[in-house]
Coordinates of C-alpha atoms and ligand atoms in Angstrom, one line a residue:
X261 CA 110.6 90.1 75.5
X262 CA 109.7 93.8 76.3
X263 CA 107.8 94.2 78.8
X264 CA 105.9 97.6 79.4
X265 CA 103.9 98.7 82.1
X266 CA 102.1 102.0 82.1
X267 CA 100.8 103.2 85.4
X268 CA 102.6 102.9 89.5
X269 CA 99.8 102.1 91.2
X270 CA 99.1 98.6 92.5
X271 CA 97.8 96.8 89.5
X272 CA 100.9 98.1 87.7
X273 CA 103.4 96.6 90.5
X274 CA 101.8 93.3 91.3
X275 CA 102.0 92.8 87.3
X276 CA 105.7 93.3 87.6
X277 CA 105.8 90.8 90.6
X278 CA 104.2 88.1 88.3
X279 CA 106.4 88.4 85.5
X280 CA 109.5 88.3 87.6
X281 CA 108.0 85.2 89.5
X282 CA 107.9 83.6 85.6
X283 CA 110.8 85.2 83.7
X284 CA 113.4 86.8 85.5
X285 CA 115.7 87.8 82.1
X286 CA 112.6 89.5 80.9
X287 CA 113.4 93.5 80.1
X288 CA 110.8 95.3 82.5
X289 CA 109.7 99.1 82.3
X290 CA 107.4 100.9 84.3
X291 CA 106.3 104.3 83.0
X292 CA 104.3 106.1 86.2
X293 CA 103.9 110.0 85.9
X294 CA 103.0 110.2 89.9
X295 CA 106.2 111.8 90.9
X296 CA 105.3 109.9 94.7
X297 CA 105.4 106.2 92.8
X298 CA 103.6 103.4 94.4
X299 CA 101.7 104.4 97.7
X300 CA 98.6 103.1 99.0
X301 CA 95.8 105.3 97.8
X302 CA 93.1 104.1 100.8
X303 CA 95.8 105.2 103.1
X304 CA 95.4 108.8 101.9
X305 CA 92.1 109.0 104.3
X306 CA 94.3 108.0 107.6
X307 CA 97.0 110.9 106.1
X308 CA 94.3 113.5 106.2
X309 CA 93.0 112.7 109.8
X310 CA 97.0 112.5 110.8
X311 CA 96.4 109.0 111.7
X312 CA 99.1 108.0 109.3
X313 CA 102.3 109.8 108.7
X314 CA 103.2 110.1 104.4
X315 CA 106.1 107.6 105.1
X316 CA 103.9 104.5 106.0
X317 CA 101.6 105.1 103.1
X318 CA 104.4 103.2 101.1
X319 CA 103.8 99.3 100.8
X320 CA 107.0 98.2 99.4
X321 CA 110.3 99.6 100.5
X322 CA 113.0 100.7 97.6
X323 CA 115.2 97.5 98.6
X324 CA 112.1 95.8 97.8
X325 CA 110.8 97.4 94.1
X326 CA 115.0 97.2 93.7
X327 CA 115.0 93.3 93.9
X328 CA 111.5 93.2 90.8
X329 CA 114.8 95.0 89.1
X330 CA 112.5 96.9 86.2
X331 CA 113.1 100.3 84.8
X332 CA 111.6 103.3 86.0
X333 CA 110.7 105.9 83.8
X334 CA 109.0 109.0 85.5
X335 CA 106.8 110.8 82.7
X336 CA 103.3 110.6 81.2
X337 CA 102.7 108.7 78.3
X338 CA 100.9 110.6 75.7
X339 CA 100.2 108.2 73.1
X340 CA 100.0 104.1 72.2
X341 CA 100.8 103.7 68.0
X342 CA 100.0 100.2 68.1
X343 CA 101.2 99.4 64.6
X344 CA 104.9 100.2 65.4
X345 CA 104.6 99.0 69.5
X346 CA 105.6 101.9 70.6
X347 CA 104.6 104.3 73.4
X348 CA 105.0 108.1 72.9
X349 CA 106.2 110.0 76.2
X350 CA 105.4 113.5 77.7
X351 CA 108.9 114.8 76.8
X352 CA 108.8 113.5 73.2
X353 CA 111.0 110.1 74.0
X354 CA 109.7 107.3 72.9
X355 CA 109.9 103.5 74.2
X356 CA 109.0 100.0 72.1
X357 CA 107.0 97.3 74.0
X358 CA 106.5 93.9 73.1
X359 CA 103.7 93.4 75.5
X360 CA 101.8 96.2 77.0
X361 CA 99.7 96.8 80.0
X362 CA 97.5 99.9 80.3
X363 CA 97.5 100.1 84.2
X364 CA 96.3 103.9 84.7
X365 CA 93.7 103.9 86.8
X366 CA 90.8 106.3 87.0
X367 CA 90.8 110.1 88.0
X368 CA 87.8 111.9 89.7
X369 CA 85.1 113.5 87.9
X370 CA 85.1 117.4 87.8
X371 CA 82.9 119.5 89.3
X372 CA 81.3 121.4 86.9
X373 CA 79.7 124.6 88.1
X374 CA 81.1 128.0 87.6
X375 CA 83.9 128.8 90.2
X376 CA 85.3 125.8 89.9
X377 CA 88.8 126.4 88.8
X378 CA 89.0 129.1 91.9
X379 CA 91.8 128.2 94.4
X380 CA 90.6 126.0 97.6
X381 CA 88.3 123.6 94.9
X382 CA 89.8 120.4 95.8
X383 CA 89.2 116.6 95.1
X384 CA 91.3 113.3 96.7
X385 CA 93.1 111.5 93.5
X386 CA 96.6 111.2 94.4
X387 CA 99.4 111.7 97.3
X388 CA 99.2 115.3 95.6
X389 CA 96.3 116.3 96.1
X390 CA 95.9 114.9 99.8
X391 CA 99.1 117.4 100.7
X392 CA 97.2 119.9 98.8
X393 CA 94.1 119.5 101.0
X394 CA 96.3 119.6 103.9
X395 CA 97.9 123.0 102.8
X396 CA 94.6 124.6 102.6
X397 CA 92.7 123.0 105.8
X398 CA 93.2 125.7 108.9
X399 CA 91.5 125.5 112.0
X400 CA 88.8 127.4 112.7
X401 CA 87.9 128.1 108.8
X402 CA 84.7 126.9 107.3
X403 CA 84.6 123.5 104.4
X404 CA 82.3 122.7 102.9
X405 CA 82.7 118.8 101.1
X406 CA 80.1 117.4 98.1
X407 CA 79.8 114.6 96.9
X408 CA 78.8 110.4 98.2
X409 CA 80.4 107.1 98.8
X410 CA 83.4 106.6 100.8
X411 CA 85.7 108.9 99.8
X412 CA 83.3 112.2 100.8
X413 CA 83.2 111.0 104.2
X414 CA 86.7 110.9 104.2
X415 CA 87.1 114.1 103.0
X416 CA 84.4 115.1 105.9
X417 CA 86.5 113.8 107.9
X418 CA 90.1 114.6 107.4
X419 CA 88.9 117.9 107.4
X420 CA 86.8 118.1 110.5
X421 CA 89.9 116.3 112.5
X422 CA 92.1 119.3 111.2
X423 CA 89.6 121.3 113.2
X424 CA 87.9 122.6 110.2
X425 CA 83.9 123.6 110.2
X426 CA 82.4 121.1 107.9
X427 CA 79.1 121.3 106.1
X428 CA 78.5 118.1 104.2
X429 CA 76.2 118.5 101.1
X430 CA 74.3 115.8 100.1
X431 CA 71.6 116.5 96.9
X432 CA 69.6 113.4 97.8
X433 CA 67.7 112.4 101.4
X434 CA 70.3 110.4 102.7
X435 CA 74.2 109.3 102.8
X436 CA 75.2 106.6 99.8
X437 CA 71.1 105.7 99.2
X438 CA 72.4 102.6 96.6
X439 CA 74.5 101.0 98.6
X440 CA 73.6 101.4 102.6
X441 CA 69.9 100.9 103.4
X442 CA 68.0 104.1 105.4
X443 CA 69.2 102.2 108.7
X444 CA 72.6 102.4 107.7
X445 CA 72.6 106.3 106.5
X446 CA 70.8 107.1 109.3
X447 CA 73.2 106.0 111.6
X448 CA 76.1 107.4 109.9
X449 CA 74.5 110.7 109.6
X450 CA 74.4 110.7 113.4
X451 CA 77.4 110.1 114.2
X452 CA 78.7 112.8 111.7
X453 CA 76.1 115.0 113.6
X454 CA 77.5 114.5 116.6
X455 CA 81.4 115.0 115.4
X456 CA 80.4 118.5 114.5
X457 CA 79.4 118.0 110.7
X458 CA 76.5 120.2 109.6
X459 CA 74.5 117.9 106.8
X460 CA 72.5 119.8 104.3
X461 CA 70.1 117.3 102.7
X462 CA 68.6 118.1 99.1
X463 CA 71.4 121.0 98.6
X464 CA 73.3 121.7 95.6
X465 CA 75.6 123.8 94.7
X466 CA 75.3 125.5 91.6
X467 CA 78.0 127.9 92.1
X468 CA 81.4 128.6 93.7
X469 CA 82.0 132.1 94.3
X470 CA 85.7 133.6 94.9
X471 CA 87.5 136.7 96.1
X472 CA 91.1 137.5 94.5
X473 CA 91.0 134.0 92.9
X474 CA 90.3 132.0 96.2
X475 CA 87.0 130.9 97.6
X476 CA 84.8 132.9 99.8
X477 CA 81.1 131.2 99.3
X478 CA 78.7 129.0 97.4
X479 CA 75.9 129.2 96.3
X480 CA 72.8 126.2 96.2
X481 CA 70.0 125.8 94.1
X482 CA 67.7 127.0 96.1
X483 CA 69.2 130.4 96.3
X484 CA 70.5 129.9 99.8
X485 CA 74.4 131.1 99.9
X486 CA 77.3 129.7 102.4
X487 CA 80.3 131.5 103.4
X488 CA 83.8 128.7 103.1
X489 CA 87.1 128.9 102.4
X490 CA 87.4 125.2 100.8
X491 CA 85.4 123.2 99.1
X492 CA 86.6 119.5 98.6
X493 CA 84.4 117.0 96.1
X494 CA 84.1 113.2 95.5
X495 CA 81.2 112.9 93.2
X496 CA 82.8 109.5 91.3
X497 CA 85.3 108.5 89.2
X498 CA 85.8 107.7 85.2
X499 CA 88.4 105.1 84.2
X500 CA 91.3 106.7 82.2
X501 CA 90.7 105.4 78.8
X502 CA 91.7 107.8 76.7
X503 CA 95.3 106.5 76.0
X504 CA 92.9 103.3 74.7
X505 CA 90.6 105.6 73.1
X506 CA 93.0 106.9 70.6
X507 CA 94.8 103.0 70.0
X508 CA 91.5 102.4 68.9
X509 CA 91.0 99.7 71.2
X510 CA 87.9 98.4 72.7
X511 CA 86.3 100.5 75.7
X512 CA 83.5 100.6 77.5
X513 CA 82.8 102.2 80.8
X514 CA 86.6 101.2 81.1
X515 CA 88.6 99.3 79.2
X516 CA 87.2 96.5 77.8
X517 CA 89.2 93.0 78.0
X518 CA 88.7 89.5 78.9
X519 CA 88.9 86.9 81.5
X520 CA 92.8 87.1 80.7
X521 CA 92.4 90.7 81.0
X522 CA 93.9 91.2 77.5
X523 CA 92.3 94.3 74.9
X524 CA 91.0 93.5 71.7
X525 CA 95.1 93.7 70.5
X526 CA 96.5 90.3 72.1
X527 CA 99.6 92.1 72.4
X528 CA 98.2 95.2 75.2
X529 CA 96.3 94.0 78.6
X530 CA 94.5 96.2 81.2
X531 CA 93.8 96.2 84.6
X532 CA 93.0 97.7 87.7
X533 CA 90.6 100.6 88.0
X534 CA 90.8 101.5 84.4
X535 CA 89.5 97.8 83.3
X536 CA 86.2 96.5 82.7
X537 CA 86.9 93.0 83.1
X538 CA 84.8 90.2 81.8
X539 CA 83.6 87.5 84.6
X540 CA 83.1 84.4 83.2
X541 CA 81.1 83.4 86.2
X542 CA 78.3 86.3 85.7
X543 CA 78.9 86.8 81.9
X544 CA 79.6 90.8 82.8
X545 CA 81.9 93.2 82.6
X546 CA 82.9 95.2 85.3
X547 CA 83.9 98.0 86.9
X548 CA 85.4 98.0 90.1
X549 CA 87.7 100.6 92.0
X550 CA 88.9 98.1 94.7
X551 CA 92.9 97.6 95.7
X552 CA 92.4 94.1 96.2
X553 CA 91.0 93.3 93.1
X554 CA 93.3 95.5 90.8
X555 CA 96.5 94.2 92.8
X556 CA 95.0 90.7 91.3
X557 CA 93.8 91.5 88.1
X558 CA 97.7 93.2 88.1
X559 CA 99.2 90.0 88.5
X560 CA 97.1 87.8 86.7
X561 CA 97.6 90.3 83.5
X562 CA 101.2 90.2 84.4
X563 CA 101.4 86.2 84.4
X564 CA 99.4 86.5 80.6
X565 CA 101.7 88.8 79.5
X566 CA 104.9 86.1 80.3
X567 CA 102.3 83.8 78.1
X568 CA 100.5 81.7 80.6
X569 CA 96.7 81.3 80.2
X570 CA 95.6 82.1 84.0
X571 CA 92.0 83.3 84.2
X572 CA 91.1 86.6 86.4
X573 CA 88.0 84.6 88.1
X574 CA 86.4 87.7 90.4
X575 CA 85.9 87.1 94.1
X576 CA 82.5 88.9 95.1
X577 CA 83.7 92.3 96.0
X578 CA 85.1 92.6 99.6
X579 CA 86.0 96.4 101.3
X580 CA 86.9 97.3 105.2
X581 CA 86.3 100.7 105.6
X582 CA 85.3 103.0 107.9
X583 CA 82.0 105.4 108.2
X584 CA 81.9 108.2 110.3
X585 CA 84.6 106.0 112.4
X586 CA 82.5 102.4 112.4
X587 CA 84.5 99.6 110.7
X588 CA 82.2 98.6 108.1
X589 CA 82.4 95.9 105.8
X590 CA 80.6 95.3 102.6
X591 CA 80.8 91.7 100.9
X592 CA 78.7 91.0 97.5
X593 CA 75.7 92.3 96.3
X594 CA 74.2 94.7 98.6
X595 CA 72.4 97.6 97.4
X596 CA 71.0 98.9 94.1
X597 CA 69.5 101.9 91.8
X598 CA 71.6 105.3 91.4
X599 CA 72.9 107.4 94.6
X600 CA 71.8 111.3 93.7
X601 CA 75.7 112.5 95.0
X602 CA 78.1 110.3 92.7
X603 CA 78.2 110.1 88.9
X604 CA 78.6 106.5 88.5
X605 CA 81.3 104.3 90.3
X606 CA 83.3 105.8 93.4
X607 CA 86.5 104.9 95.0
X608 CA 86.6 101.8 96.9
X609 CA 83.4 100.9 95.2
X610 CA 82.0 98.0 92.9
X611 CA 79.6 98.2 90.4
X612 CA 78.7 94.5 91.7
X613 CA 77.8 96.1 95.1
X614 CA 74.1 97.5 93.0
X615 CA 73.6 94.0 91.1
X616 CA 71.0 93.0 93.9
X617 CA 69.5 89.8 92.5
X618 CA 66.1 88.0 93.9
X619 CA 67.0 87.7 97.8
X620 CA 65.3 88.7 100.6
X621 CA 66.9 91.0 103.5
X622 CA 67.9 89.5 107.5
X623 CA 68.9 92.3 109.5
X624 CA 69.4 92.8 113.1
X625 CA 70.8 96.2 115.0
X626 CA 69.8 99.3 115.2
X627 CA 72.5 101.0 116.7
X628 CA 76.0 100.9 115.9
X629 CA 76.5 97.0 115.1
X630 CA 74.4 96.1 112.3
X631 CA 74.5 93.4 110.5
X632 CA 72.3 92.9 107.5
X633 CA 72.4 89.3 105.1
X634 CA 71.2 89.2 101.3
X635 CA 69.8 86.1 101.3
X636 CA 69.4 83.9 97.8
X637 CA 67.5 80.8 97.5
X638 CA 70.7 78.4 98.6
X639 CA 73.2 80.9 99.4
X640 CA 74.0 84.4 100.8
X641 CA 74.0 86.9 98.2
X642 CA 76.4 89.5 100.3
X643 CA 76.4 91.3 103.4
X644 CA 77.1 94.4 105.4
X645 CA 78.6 94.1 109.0
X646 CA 79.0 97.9 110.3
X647 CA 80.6 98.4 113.9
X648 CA 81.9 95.0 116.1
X649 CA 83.3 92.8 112.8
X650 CA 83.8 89.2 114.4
X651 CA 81.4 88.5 111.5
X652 CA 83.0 89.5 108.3
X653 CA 85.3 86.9 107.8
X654 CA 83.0 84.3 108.0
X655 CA 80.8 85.7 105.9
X656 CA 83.4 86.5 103.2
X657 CA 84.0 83.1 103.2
X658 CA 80.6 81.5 103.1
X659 CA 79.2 84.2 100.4
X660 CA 82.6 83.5 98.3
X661 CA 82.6 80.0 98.8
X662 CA 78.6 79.9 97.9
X663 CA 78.1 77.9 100.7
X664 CA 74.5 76.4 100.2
X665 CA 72.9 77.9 103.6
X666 CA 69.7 75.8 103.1
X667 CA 69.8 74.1 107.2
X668 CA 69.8 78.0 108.8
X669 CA 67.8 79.4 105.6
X670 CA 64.4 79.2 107.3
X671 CA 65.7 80.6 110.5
X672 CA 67.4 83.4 109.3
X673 CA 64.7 85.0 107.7
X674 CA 62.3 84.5 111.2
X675 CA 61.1 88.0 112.2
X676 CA 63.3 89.1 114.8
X677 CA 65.9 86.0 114.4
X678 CA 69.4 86.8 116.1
X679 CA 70.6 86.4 113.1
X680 CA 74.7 87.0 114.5
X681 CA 74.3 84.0 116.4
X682 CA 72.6 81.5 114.2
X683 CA 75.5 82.4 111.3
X684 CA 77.9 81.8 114.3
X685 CA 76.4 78.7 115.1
X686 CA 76.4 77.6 110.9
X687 CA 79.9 79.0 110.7
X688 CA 81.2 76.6 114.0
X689 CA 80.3 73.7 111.6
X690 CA 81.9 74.8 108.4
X691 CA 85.0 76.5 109.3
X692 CA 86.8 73.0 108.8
X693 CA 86.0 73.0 105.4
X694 CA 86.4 76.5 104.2
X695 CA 89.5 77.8 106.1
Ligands
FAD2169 C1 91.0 108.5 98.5 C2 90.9 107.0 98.1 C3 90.2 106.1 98.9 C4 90.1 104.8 98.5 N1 89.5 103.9 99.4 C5 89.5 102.6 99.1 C6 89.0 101.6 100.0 O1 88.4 102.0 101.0 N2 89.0 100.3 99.6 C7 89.5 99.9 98.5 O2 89.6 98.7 98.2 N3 90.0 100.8 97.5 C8 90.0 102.1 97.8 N4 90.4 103.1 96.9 C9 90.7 102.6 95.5 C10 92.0 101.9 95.3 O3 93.0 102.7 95.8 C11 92.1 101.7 93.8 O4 91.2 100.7 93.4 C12 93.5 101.2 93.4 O5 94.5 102.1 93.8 C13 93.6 101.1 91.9 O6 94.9 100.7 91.5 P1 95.4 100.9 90.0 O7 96.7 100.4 89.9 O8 94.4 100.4 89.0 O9 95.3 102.5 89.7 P2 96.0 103.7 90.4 O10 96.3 103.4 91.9 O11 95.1 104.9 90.2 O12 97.4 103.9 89.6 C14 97.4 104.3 88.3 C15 98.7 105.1 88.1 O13 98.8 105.4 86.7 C16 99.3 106.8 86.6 N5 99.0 107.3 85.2 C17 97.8 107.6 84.8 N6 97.8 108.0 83.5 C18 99.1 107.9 83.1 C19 99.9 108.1 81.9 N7 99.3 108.5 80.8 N8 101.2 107.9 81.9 C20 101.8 107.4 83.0 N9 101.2 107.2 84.2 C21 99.9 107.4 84.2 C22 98.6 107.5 87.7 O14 99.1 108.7 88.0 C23 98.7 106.5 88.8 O15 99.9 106.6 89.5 C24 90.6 104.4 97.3 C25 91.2 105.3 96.4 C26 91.4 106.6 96.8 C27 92.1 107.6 95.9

């Protein structure tokens, strides 16, 4: 067997970790046109602020990928001709697969106003472009960042820890309206407030203005112009399906395949970022741009691929981050409708995350630790814990475990109930069963 892997990125490296866990004769290659390889992309937030140096963005060492013992071929593949299995390459090689997977990922969505293609117009896709950012970021100069979700206020960030002057353009009335509620925003915005950020509310820009090629300005939709010398965007992503475009196979959104994450050709999977994958358990398909569920679906296609009939069975989505420096984490269904600033899905997001079925909302907090429960009629439908986190864990595992919550239901949903303590008190009793 021939196995072939397009894309480095996790999906891509966990699917070589299954085969070699089935069939270690199998011949492995891994086409990957990042000339960086496998690095964690979350990490390039930590890179920008300089919390993390380059060298500890890389989860496996080379003794490490060395012992999968696969083939590495560094170059872009530029077309799939399914009839003859074979995979044409940047530099006009070409290589045969028996069994493919598309593991490419997504790339951001362009910003599309005039002035876009000066110098100093930046976005956050790869190790690249994060050492780009870096090159252009001088203290004491003016960005300005566009854009929602979680990698904006990274960008925000990054840049305001290089000592940069940061406006932060939002085109709707709050921070990331479909997936925080107004409490949420609100205290983010605050805190961005007071690390020097400048937020512009209902501002768009329409235009980026340059001098001798570079930035100088922008300029908004309501006429209003503002003098920079970067402008950085995260306004969502698109799955790269246009290598499955062109094989005529089955896309969506992303790339459409099953609970086994195979295409509509048994012979070619997909997963990670670039797959919509079909849940058995909802009856959708989904996009989500999570590492832990594309280093899954990775190895679950990989295992498939070696012929074993393992079903990708998706854990209600699960991200740590961190907002405007609080540790946040978001678990399930927790928010809904469109967000103004992002075209679709973001990085680190989940189209689950907007699914927000019949529940009704517990909160508690105001200030920095907040915790707010989605509560269905037996179980929890997902949560946000932002600031202290003792929480999270326990709710992960009693919204993935669908623990029926009926004895603190009732309580929960009291006006004013401490909410923290009475899933404290639920969790004391069940952690023997679900840890
Ligand atoms: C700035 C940033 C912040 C993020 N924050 C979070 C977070 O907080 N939490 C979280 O869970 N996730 C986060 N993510 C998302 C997470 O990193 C992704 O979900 C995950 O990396 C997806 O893995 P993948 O293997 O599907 O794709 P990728 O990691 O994108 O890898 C795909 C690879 O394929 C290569 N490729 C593309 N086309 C071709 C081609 N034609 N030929 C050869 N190679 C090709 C690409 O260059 C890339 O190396 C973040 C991502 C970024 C960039």
């Amino acid at each position: 067997m021939r196995y072939v892997i397009i894309g480095s990125g996790v999906a891509g490296i966990a699917a070589i970790e299954a085969l070699r866990s089935v069939d270690t004769a199998a011949e492995i290659t891994l086409i990957g046109d990042d000339p960086y390889g496998f690095y964690s992309r979350p990490g390039l937030a930590y890179y920008l602020t300089g919390e993390l140096h380059d060298k500890a963005l890389f989860p496996r060492t080379a003794d490490d990928l060395r012992k999968l013992n696969f083939r590495y071929v560094n170059q872009r593949v530029t077309r799939i001709l399914r009839a003859e299995h074979t995979l044409e390459m940047g530099d006009q090689s070409a290589i045969m697969y028996d069994r493919l997977l598309i593991a490419v990922g997504a790339q951001a969505l362009p910003l599309e106003v005039p002035g876009a293609d000066l110098e100093g117009v930046l976005k956050l896709d790869h190790m690249a472009d994060a050492k780009h950012i870096l090159k252009h970021a001088r203290r004491g100069r003016t960005a300005v960042v566009v854009g929602g979700g979680i990698t904006a206020l990274e960008l925000v960030e990054g840049l305001r820890s290089r000592g940069m002057k940061v406006h932060y353009l939002l085109r709707g009335d709050r921070y990331w309206s479909n997936v925080l509620d107004e409490q949420e925003s609100r205290i983010v915005e605050r805190r961005l407030r007071e690390e020097g950020v400048t937020l512009h509310h209902h501002a768009e820009v329409i235009e980026v203005i340059g001098r001798n090629g570079k930035v100088s300005e922008i300029r908004l939709l309501n006429g209003q112009t503002l003098k920079c010398d970067l402008v950085a965007y995260a306004i969502g992503i698109r799955p790269r399906v246009e290598l499955a475009k062109q094989a005529g196979l089955a896309i969506d959104r992303g790339i459409l395949v099953n609970e086994y994450l195979q295409t509509n050709d048994p012979d070619i999977f997909a997963a990670g970022d670039v797959a919509q994958a079909y849940d058995p358990l909802s009856g959708r398909s989904i996009l989500d741009s999570l590492w832990t569920p594309a280093r899954q679906q990775g190895y679950t296609a990989g295992l498939n691929m070696a012929g074993r009939k393992t079903a990708y069975l998706k854990a209600p989505p699960f991200n740590v981050t961190r907002l405007a420096g609080l540790t946040t984490t978001i678990i399930g269904t927790v928010g809904r409708g469109r967000d103004d600033d992002l075209v679709g899905i973001a990085r680190g997001d989940s189209e689950t995350w907007r699914q927000l079925p019949d529940s009704v909302i517990a909160q508690t907090g105001f200030d920095v630790n907040r915790l707010r429960l989605l509560v269905g009629e037996k179980t929890l439908l997902g949560a946000l814990v932002m600031g202290d986190q003792k929480l999270s864990l326990p709710l992960e595992k009693i919204i993935s475990g669908h623990v029926d919550i009926t004895p603190i239901r009732e309580r929960l949903l009291v006006p004013n109930a401490k909410i923290a303590d009475i899933v404290v008190e639920f969790w004391a009793g069940q952690k023997a069963y679900l840890t």
